[in-house]
XYZ file of C-alpha atoms in Angstrom:
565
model
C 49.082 27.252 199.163
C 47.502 27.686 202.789
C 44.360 26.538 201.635
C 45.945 23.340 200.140
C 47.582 23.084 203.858
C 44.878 23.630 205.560
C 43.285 21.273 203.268
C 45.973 18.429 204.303
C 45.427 18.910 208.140
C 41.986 18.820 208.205
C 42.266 15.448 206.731
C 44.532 14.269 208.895
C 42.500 15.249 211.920
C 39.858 13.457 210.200
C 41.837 10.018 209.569
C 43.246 9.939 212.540
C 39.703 10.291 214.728
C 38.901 7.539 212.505
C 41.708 5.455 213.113
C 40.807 5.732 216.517
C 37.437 4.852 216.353
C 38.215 1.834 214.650
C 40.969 1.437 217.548
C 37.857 1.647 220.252
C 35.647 -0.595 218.110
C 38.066 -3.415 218.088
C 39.497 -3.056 221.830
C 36.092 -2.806 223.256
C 32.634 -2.351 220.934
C 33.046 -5.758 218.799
C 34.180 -7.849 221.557
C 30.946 -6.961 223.674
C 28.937 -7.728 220.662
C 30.732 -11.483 220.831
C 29.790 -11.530 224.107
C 26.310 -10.378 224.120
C 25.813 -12.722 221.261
C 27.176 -15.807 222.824
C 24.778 -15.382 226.161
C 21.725 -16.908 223.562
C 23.807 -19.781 222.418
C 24.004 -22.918 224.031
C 27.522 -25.326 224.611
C 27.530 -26.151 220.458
C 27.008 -22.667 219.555
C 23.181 -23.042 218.511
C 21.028 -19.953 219.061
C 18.567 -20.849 222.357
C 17.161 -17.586 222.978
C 16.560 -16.790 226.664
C 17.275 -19.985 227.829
C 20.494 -19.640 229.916
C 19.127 -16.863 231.378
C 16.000 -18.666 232.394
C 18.203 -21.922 233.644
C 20.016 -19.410 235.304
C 17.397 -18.312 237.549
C 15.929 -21.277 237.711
C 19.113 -23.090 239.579
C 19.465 -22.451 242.990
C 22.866 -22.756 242.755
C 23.842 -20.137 240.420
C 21.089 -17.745 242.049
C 22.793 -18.650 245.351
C 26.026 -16.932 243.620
C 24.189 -13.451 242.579
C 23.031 -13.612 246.297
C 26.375 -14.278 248.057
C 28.241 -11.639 245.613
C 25.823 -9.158 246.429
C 25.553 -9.822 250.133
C 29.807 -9.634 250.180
C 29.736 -6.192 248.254
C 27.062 -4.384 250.158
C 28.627 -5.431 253.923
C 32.320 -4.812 252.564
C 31.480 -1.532 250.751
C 29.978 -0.112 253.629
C 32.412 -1.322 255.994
C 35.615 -0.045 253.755
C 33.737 3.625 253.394
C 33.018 3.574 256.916
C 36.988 3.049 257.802
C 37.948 5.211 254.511
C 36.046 8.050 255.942
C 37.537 8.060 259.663
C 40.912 7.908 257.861
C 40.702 10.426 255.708
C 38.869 12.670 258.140
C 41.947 12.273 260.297
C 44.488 13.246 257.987
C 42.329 15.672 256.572
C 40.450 17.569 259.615
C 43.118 17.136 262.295
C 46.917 17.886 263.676
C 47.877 14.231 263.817
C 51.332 13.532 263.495
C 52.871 11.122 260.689
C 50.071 11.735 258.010
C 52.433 11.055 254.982
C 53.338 7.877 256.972
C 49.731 6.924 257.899
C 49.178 7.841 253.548
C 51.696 5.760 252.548
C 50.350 2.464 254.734
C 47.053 3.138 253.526
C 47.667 3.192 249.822
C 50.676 -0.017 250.247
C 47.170 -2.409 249.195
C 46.906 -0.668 246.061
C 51.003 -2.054 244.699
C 49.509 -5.527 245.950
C 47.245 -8.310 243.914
C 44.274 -9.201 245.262
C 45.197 -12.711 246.181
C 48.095 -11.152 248.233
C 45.276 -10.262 250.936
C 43.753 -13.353 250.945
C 47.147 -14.807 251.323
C 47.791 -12.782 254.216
C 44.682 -13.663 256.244
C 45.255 -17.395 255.590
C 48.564 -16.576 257.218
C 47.082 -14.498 259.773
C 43.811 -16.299 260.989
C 43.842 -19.528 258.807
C 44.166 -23.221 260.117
C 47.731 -22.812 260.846
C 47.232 -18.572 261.022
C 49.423 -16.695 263.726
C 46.328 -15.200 265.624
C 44.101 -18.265 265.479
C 47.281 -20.556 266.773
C 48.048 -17.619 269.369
C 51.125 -17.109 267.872
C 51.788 -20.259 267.731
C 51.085 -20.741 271.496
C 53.170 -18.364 273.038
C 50.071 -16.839 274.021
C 46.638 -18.220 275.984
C 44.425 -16.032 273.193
C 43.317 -18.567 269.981
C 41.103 -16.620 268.066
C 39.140 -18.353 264.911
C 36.769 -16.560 262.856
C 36.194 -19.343 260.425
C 37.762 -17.651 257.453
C 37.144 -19.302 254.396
C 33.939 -18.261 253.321
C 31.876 -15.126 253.555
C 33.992 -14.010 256.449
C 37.064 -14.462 254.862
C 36.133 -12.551 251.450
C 34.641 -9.619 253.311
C 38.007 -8.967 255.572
C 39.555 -8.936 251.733
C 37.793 -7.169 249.759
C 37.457 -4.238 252.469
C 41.548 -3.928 252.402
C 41.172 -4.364 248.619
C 38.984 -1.425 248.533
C 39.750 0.773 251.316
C 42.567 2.268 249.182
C 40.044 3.443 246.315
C 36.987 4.974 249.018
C 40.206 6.364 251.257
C 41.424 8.345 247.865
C 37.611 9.718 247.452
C 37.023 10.800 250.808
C 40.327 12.631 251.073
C 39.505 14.511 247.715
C 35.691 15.421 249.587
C 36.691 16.363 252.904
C 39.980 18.571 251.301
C 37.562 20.823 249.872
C 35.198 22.630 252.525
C 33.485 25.739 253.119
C 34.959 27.072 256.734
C 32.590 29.761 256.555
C 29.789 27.659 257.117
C 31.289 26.282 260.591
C 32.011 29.326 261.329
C 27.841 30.261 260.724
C 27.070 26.926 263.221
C 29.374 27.585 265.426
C 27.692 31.299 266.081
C 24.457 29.659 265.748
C 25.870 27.775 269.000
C 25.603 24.061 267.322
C 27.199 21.586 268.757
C 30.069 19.757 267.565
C 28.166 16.909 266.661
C 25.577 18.694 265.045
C 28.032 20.421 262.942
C 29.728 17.328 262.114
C 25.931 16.014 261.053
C 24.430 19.009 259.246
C 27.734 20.509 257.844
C 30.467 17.879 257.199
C 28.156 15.126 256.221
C 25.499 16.900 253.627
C 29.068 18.428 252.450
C 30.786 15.116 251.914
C 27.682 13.517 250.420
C 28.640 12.759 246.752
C 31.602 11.832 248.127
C 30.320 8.972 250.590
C 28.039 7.834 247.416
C 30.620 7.519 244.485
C 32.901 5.634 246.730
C 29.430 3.447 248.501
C 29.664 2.716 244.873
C 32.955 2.556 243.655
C 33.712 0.305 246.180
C 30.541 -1.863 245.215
C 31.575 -2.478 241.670
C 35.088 -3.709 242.549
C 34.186 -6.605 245.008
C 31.256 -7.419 242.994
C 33.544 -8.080 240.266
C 36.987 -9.102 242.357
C 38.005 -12.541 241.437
C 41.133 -12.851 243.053
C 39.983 -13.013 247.090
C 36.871 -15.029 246.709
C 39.444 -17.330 244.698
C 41.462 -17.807 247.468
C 39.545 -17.778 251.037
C 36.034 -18.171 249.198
C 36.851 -22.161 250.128
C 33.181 -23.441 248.955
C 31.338 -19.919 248.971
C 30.315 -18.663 245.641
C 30.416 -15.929 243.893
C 29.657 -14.767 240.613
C 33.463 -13.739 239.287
C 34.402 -17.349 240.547
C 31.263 -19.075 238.752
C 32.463 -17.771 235.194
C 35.652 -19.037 236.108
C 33.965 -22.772 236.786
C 31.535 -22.475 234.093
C 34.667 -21.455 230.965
C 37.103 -23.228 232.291
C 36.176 -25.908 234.457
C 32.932 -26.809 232.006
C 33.773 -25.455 228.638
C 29.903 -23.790 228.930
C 30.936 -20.863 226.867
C 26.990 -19.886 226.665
C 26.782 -19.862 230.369
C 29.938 -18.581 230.816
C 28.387 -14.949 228.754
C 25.413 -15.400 230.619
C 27.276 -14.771 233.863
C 28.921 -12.038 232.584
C 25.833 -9.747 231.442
C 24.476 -10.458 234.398
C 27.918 -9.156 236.290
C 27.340 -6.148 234.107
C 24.311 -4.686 235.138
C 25.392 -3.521 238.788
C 28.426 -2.338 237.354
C 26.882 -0.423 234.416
C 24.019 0.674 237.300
C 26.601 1.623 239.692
C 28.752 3.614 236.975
C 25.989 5.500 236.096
C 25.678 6.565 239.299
C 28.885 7.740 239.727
C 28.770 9.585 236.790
C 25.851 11.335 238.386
C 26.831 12.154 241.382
C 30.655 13.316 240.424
C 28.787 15.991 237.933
C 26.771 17.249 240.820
C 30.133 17.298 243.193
C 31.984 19.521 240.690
C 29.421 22.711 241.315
C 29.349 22.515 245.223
C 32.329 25.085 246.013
C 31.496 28.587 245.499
C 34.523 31.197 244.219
C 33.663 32.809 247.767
C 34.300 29.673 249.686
C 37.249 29.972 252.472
C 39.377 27.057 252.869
C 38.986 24.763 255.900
C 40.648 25.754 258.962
C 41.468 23.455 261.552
C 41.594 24.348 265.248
C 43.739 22.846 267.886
C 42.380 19.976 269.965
C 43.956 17.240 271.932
C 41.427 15.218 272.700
C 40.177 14.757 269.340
C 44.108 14.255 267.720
C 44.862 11.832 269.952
C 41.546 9.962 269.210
C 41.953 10.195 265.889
C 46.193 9.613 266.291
C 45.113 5.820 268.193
C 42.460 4.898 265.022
C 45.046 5.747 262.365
C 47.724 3.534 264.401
C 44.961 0.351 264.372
C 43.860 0.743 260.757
C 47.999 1.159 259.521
C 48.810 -1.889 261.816
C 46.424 -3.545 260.371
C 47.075 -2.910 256.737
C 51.164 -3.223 257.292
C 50.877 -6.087 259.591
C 48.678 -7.994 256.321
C 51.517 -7.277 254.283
C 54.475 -8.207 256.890
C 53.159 -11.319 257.629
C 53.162 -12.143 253.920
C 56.697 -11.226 253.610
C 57.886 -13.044 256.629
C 55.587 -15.959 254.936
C 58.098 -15.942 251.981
C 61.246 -16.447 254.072
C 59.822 -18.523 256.311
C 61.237 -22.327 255.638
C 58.058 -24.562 256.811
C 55.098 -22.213 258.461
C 54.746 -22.796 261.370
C 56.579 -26.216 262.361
C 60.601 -24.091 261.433
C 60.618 -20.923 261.584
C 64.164 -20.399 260.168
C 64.668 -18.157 257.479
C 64.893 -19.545 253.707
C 64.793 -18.103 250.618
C 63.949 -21.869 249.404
C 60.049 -20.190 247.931
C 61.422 -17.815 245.620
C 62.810 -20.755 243.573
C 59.757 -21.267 241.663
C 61.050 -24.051 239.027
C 59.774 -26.539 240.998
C 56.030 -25.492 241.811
C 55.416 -23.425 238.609
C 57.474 -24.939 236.716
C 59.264 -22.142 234.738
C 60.586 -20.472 237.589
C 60.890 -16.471 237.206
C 59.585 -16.600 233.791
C 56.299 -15.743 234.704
C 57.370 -12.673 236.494
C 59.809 -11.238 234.164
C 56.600 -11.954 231.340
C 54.303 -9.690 233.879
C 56.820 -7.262 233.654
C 57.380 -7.258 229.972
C 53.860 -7.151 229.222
C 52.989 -4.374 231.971
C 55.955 -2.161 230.235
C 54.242 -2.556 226.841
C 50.599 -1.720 227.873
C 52.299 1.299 229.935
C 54.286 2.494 226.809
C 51.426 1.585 224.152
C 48.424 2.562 226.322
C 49.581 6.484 227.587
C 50.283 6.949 224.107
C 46.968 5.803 222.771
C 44.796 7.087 225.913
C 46.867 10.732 224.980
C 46.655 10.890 221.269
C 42.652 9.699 221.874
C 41.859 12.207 224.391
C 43.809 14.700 222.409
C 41.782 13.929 219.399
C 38.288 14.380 220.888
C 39.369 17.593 223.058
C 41.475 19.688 220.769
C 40.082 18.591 217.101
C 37.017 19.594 215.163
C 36.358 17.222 212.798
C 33.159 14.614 213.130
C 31.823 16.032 216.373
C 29.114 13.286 216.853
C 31.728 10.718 216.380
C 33.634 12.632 218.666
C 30.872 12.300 221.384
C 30.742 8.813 220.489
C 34.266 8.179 220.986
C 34.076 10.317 224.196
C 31.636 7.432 225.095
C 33.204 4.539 223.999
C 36.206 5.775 225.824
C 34.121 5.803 229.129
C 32.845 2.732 228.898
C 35.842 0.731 229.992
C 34.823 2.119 233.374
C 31.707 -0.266 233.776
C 33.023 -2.984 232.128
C 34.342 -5.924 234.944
C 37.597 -7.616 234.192
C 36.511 -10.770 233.839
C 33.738 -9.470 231.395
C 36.739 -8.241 228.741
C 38.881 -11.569 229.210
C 35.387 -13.513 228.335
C 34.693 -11.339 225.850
C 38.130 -11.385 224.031
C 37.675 -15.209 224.326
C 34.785 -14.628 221.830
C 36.288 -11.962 219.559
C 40.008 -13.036 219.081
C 39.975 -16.974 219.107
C 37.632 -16.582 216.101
C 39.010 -17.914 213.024
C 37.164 -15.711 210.367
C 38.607 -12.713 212.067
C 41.963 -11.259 210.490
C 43.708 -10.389 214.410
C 42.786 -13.922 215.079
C 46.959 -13.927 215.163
C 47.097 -12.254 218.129
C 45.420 -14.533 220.534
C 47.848 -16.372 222.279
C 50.620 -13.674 222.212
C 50.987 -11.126 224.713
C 49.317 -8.841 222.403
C 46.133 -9.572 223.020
C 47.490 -9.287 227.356
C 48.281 -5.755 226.259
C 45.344 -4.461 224.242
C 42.638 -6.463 226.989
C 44.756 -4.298 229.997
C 44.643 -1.275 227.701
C 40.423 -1.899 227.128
C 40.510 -2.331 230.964
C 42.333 0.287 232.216
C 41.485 2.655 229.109
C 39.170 4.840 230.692
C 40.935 6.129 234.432
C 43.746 7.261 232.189
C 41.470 9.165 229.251
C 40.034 11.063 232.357
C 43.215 11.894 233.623
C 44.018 13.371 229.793
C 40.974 14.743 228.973
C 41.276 16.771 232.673
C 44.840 18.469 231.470
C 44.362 18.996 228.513
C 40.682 20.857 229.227
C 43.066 23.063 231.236
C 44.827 23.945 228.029
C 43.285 27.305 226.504
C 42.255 26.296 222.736
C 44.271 29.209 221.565
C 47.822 27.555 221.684
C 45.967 25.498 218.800
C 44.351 28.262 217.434
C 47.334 30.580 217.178
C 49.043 27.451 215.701
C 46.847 26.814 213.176
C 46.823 30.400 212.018
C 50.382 30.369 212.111
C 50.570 27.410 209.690
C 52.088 25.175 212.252
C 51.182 21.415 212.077
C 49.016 19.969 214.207
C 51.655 17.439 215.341
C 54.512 20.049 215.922
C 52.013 22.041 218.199
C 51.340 18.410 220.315
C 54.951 17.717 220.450
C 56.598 21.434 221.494
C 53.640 22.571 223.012
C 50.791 19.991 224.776
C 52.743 17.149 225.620
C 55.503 18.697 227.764
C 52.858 20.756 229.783
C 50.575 18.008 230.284
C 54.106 15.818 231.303
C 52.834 15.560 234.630
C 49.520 13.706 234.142
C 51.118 12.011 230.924
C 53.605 10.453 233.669
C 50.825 9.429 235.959
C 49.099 7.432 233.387
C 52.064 5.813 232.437
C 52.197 4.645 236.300
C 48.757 3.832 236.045
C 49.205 1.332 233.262
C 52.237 -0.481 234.857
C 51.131 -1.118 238.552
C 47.638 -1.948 237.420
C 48.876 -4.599 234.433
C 51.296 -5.847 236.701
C 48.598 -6.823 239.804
C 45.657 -7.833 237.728
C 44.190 -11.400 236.998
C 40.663 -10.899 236.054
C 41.147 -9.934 232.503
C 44.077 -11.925 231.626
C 42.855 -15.139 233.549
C 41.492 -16.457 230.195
C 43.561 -15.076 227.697
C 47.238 -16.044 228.348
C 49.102 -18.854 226.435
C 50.658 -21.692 228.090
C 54.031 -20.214 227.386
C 53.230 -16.976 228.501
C 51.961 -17.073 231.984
C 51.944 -14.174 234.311
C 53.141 -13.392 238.315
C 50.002 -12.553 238.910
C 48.122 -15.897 237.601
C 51.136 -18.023 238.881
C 49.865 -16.826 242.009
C 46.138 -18.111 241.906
C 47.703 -21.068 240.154
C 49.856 -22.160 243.087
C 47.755 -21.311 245.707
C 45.174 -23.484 244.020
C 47.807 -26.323 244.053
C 49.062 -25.886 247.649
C 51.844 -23.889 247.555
C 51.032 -21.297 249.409
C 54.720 -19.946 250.449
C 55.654 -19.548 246.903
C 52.368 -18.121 245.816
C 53.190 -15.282 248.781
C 56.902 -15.520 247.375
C 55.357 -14.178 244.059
C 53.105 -11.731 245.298
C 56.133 -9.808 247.160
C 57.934 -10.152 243.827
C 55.280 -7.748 242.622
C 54.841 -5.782 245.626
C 58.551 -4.934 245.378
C 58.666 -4.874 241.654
C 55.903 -1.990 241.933
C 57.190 0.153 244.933
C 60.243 0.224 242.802
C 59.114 1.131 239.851
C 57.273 3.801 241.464
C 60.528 5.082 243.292
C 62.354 4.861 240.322
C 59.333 7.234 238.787
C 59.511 9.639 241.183
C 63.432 10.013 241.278
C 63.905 9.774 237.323
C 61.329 12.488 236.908
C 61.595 15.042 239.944
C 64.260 17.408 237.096
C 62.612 16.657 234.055
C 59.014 17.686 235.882
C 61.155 20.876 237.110
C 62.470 21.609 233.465
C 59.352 21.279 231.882
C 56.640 22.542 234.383
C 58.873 26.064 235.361
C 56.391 27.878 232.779
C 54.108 27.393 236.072
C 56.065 29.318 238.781
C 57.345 32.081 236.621
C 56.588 35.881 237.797
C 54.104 37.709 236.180
């Protein structure tokens, strides 16, 4: 009788890896074949070979693109780690006051679309901008720095990414050896020297994955070079012309392999360097210690001040923007922009879609990202297709936006394929966010549940307990925490995206986020900062709501962690 059961759970562990792998195959394996295969097709769908490739490179134009995008990602990845790393070294290394304030300002870009900060410097130093007008006058400064164009997307992309290289440099400088200042400082180095041979070679793998991090996403950021780009090009915005403004499908693939390969390059890097990271604490390492110093606090208090002013004063300006009645001939305040029936045309149905559709992919993808990660960590059966689902899982990570909306273009609007059904519905919006956002959120499982010992599964399985009994009494309510977090993850990110949904929604399903790039393209620029503090708001208080909601249940179910040995 326990071999029969044993029998009956050892083929349920093996259905249910490959269910998943069949899950991963569809989501993100076949439609990369679709795309890879439509690069060597031209407009009709014959087979041309290399040929878009070569016209590619052969156009000034489009070569022009692959120049400008990586000319915008090298100055604005630099100058976002550059910032990141004063920032975090401040709240990290010093006494300031305020540093949950200064971490709150810092991370506000992150509950934001992309367009939002584009938006925000139109209102800020566009034609009619409050800085380049003097504000509006009442002062002798006019300051123009001509932003539409390369300008324009590099002031954008560095808020867009200074979240992301902020989070990585606080995480590198947290951890730190204090015995080794300690060693300089008896060795009578300087401050600066210490600061160069100490803090930096320590920090190193830090300052790379987020060079790099911050890299991929404004190589592959559609939303700002969408809306202060003005005639500048860039390689997200080309596949845009090229699918929807051409209908060159072929060319439209071609673009995206060739948006690939920095990403793939740049997450291979990362992968490299975060191993490396992981081994450069010792178990004899004392934490960091930091000593009192005026000087340097107040320094450090002034640069936190500019960087939050500028971040919060971004985001103000957009939400005065909204209530503003006609920028900047009345300034009276109206609510006249959040009526969106007359620019968009279905009013608030776009938003409350964005928020359906983020709910689902929040609900649907923790469960999937768990139950996957679960599968590959805690189960036995097929270990190479394990490994291969441990890979496929992964790959989400290098994979641009824009490159899964194209490629779900390919896949899903084919006719011989059965889930042709689903394209059109907000499905296929959930499963492409899911295949986008897959792979942050299998890290975050896979990382609890390697904290788990193996033995609550061994001792269950001995037992005769089911698998499932052990993953609902046991796993699930001690991983709550980072089950709760991916959840979170899902929502904001679904509900700020564009660049993997720009292609796939149907015309009765659009989304806040592409009503914004849709109104800003027509004009409308009040409503299309209207919408954008619709999601601002929409995510702060969902996150609120989060934090409340849970503070008891984490308390109930994470006490097994404070109890006395």
């Amino acid at each position: 009788m326990k071999a029969a059961n044993s029998y009956r759970r050892f083929n349920g562990s093996q259905v249910a890896i490959l269910l998943m792998m069949a899950g991963l195959c569809i989501a993100i394996l076949f439609p990369l074949f679709s795309l890879f295969s439509k690069a060597f097709t031209d407009s009709k769908g014959n087979y041309v070979g290399l040929n878009n490739f070569v016209h590619y490179f052969s156009t000034p134009a489009l070569l022009q693109s692959l120049q400008n995008t990586l000319y915008i990602s090298v100055i604005s990845s630099m100058i976002a780690v550059t910032l990141a790393f004063g920032f975090a070294y401040a709240l990290t290394r010093t006494n300031i006051r305020g540093k949950m304030v200064f971490k709150t300002v810092a991370l506000l870009p992150l509950f934001a679309p992309t367009m939002m900060h584009g938006i925000g410097l139109t209102y800020l130093f566009g034609n009619q901008g409050l800085i380049t007008t003097g504000f509006f006058g009442a002062i002798p400064l006019h300051w123009d720095i001509e932003l539409y164009g390369p300008v324009g997307i590099i002031l954008s992309e560095v808020l867009y990414t200074f979240p992301q290289a902020y989070l990585i440099m606080a995480v590198s400088l947290a951890f730190a050896d204090y015995n080794l200042y300690e060693a300089a400082k008896t060795m009578g180095a300087s401050k600066w020297r210490t600061f160069l041979t100490v803090t930096i070679p320590d920090v190193k793998y830090g300052i790379i994955s987020s060079v790099f991090v911050c890299f991929t996403l404004a190589f592959t950021d559609f939303g700002a070079p969408k809306v202060v780009g003005g005639s500048y090009n860039v390689l997200a915005t080309d596949i845009y012309k090229q699918v929807i403004g051409q209908q060159n499908m072929g060319m439209g693939a071609t673009v995206g392999m060739i948006l690939i390969i920095p990403a793939v390059l740049a997450f291979v890097v990362d992968r490299i360097v975060t191993r490396k990271q992981n081994n450069s604490i010792s178990a004899r390492a004392v934490p960091y210690r930091i000593e009192p110093n005026r000087i340097r606090d107040g320094l450090f208090l002034a640069y936190c001040l500019l960087i939050s002013t500028a971040v919060a004063m971004l985001i103000l300006t957009v939400f005065a923007a909204s209530v503003i009645k006609i920028w900047p001939y009345n300034l009276s305040f109206s609510l006249q922009h959040y009526d969106f029936s007359k620019v968009a045309g279905e009013g608030l149905k776009p938003f409350w879609t964005s928020l359906k559709m983020s709910a689902w992919t929040a609900v649907i993808g923790t469960v999937v990202t768990f139950l996957g990660a679960y599968l590959i960590e805690k189960t036995k059966a097929f270990p190479m297709l394990r490994q291969t689902g441990y890979f496929l899982s992964i790959l989400p990570l290098a994979l641009p936006g824009m490159v899964i909306g194209l490629s779900y273009i390919f896949f899903f609007n084919n006719g011989n394929n059965p889930l042709h059904g689903m394209y059109g519905t907000i499905w296929i919006l959930v499963l492409a966010n899911l295949a986008h956002f897959y792979s942050v959120a299998f890290i975050t499982a896979t990382g609890a549940l390697k904290k788990l010992d193996r033995e609550f599964e061994m001792v269950s399985d001995s037992m005769g307990v089911p698998m499932y009994r052990t993953l609902l009494r046991v796993t699930i309510p001690m991983c709550l925490p980072a089950v709760l977090e991916m959840a979170m993850y899902f929502f904001i990110n679904s509900m700020v995206t564009v660049s993997a949904v720009m292609f796939l929604y149907g015309a009765d399903l659009k989304l806040a986020s592409v009503s914004v790039v849709n109104m800003d393209d027509a004009g409308d620029v009040a409503p299309a900062a209207a919408m954008s503090v619709l999601i601002v708001m929409a995510n702060i208080l969902v996150r609120l709501l989060y934090e409340g909601a849970t503070y008891q249940l984490k308390k109930r179910t994470q006490a097994w962690q404070s109890r006395e040995d």
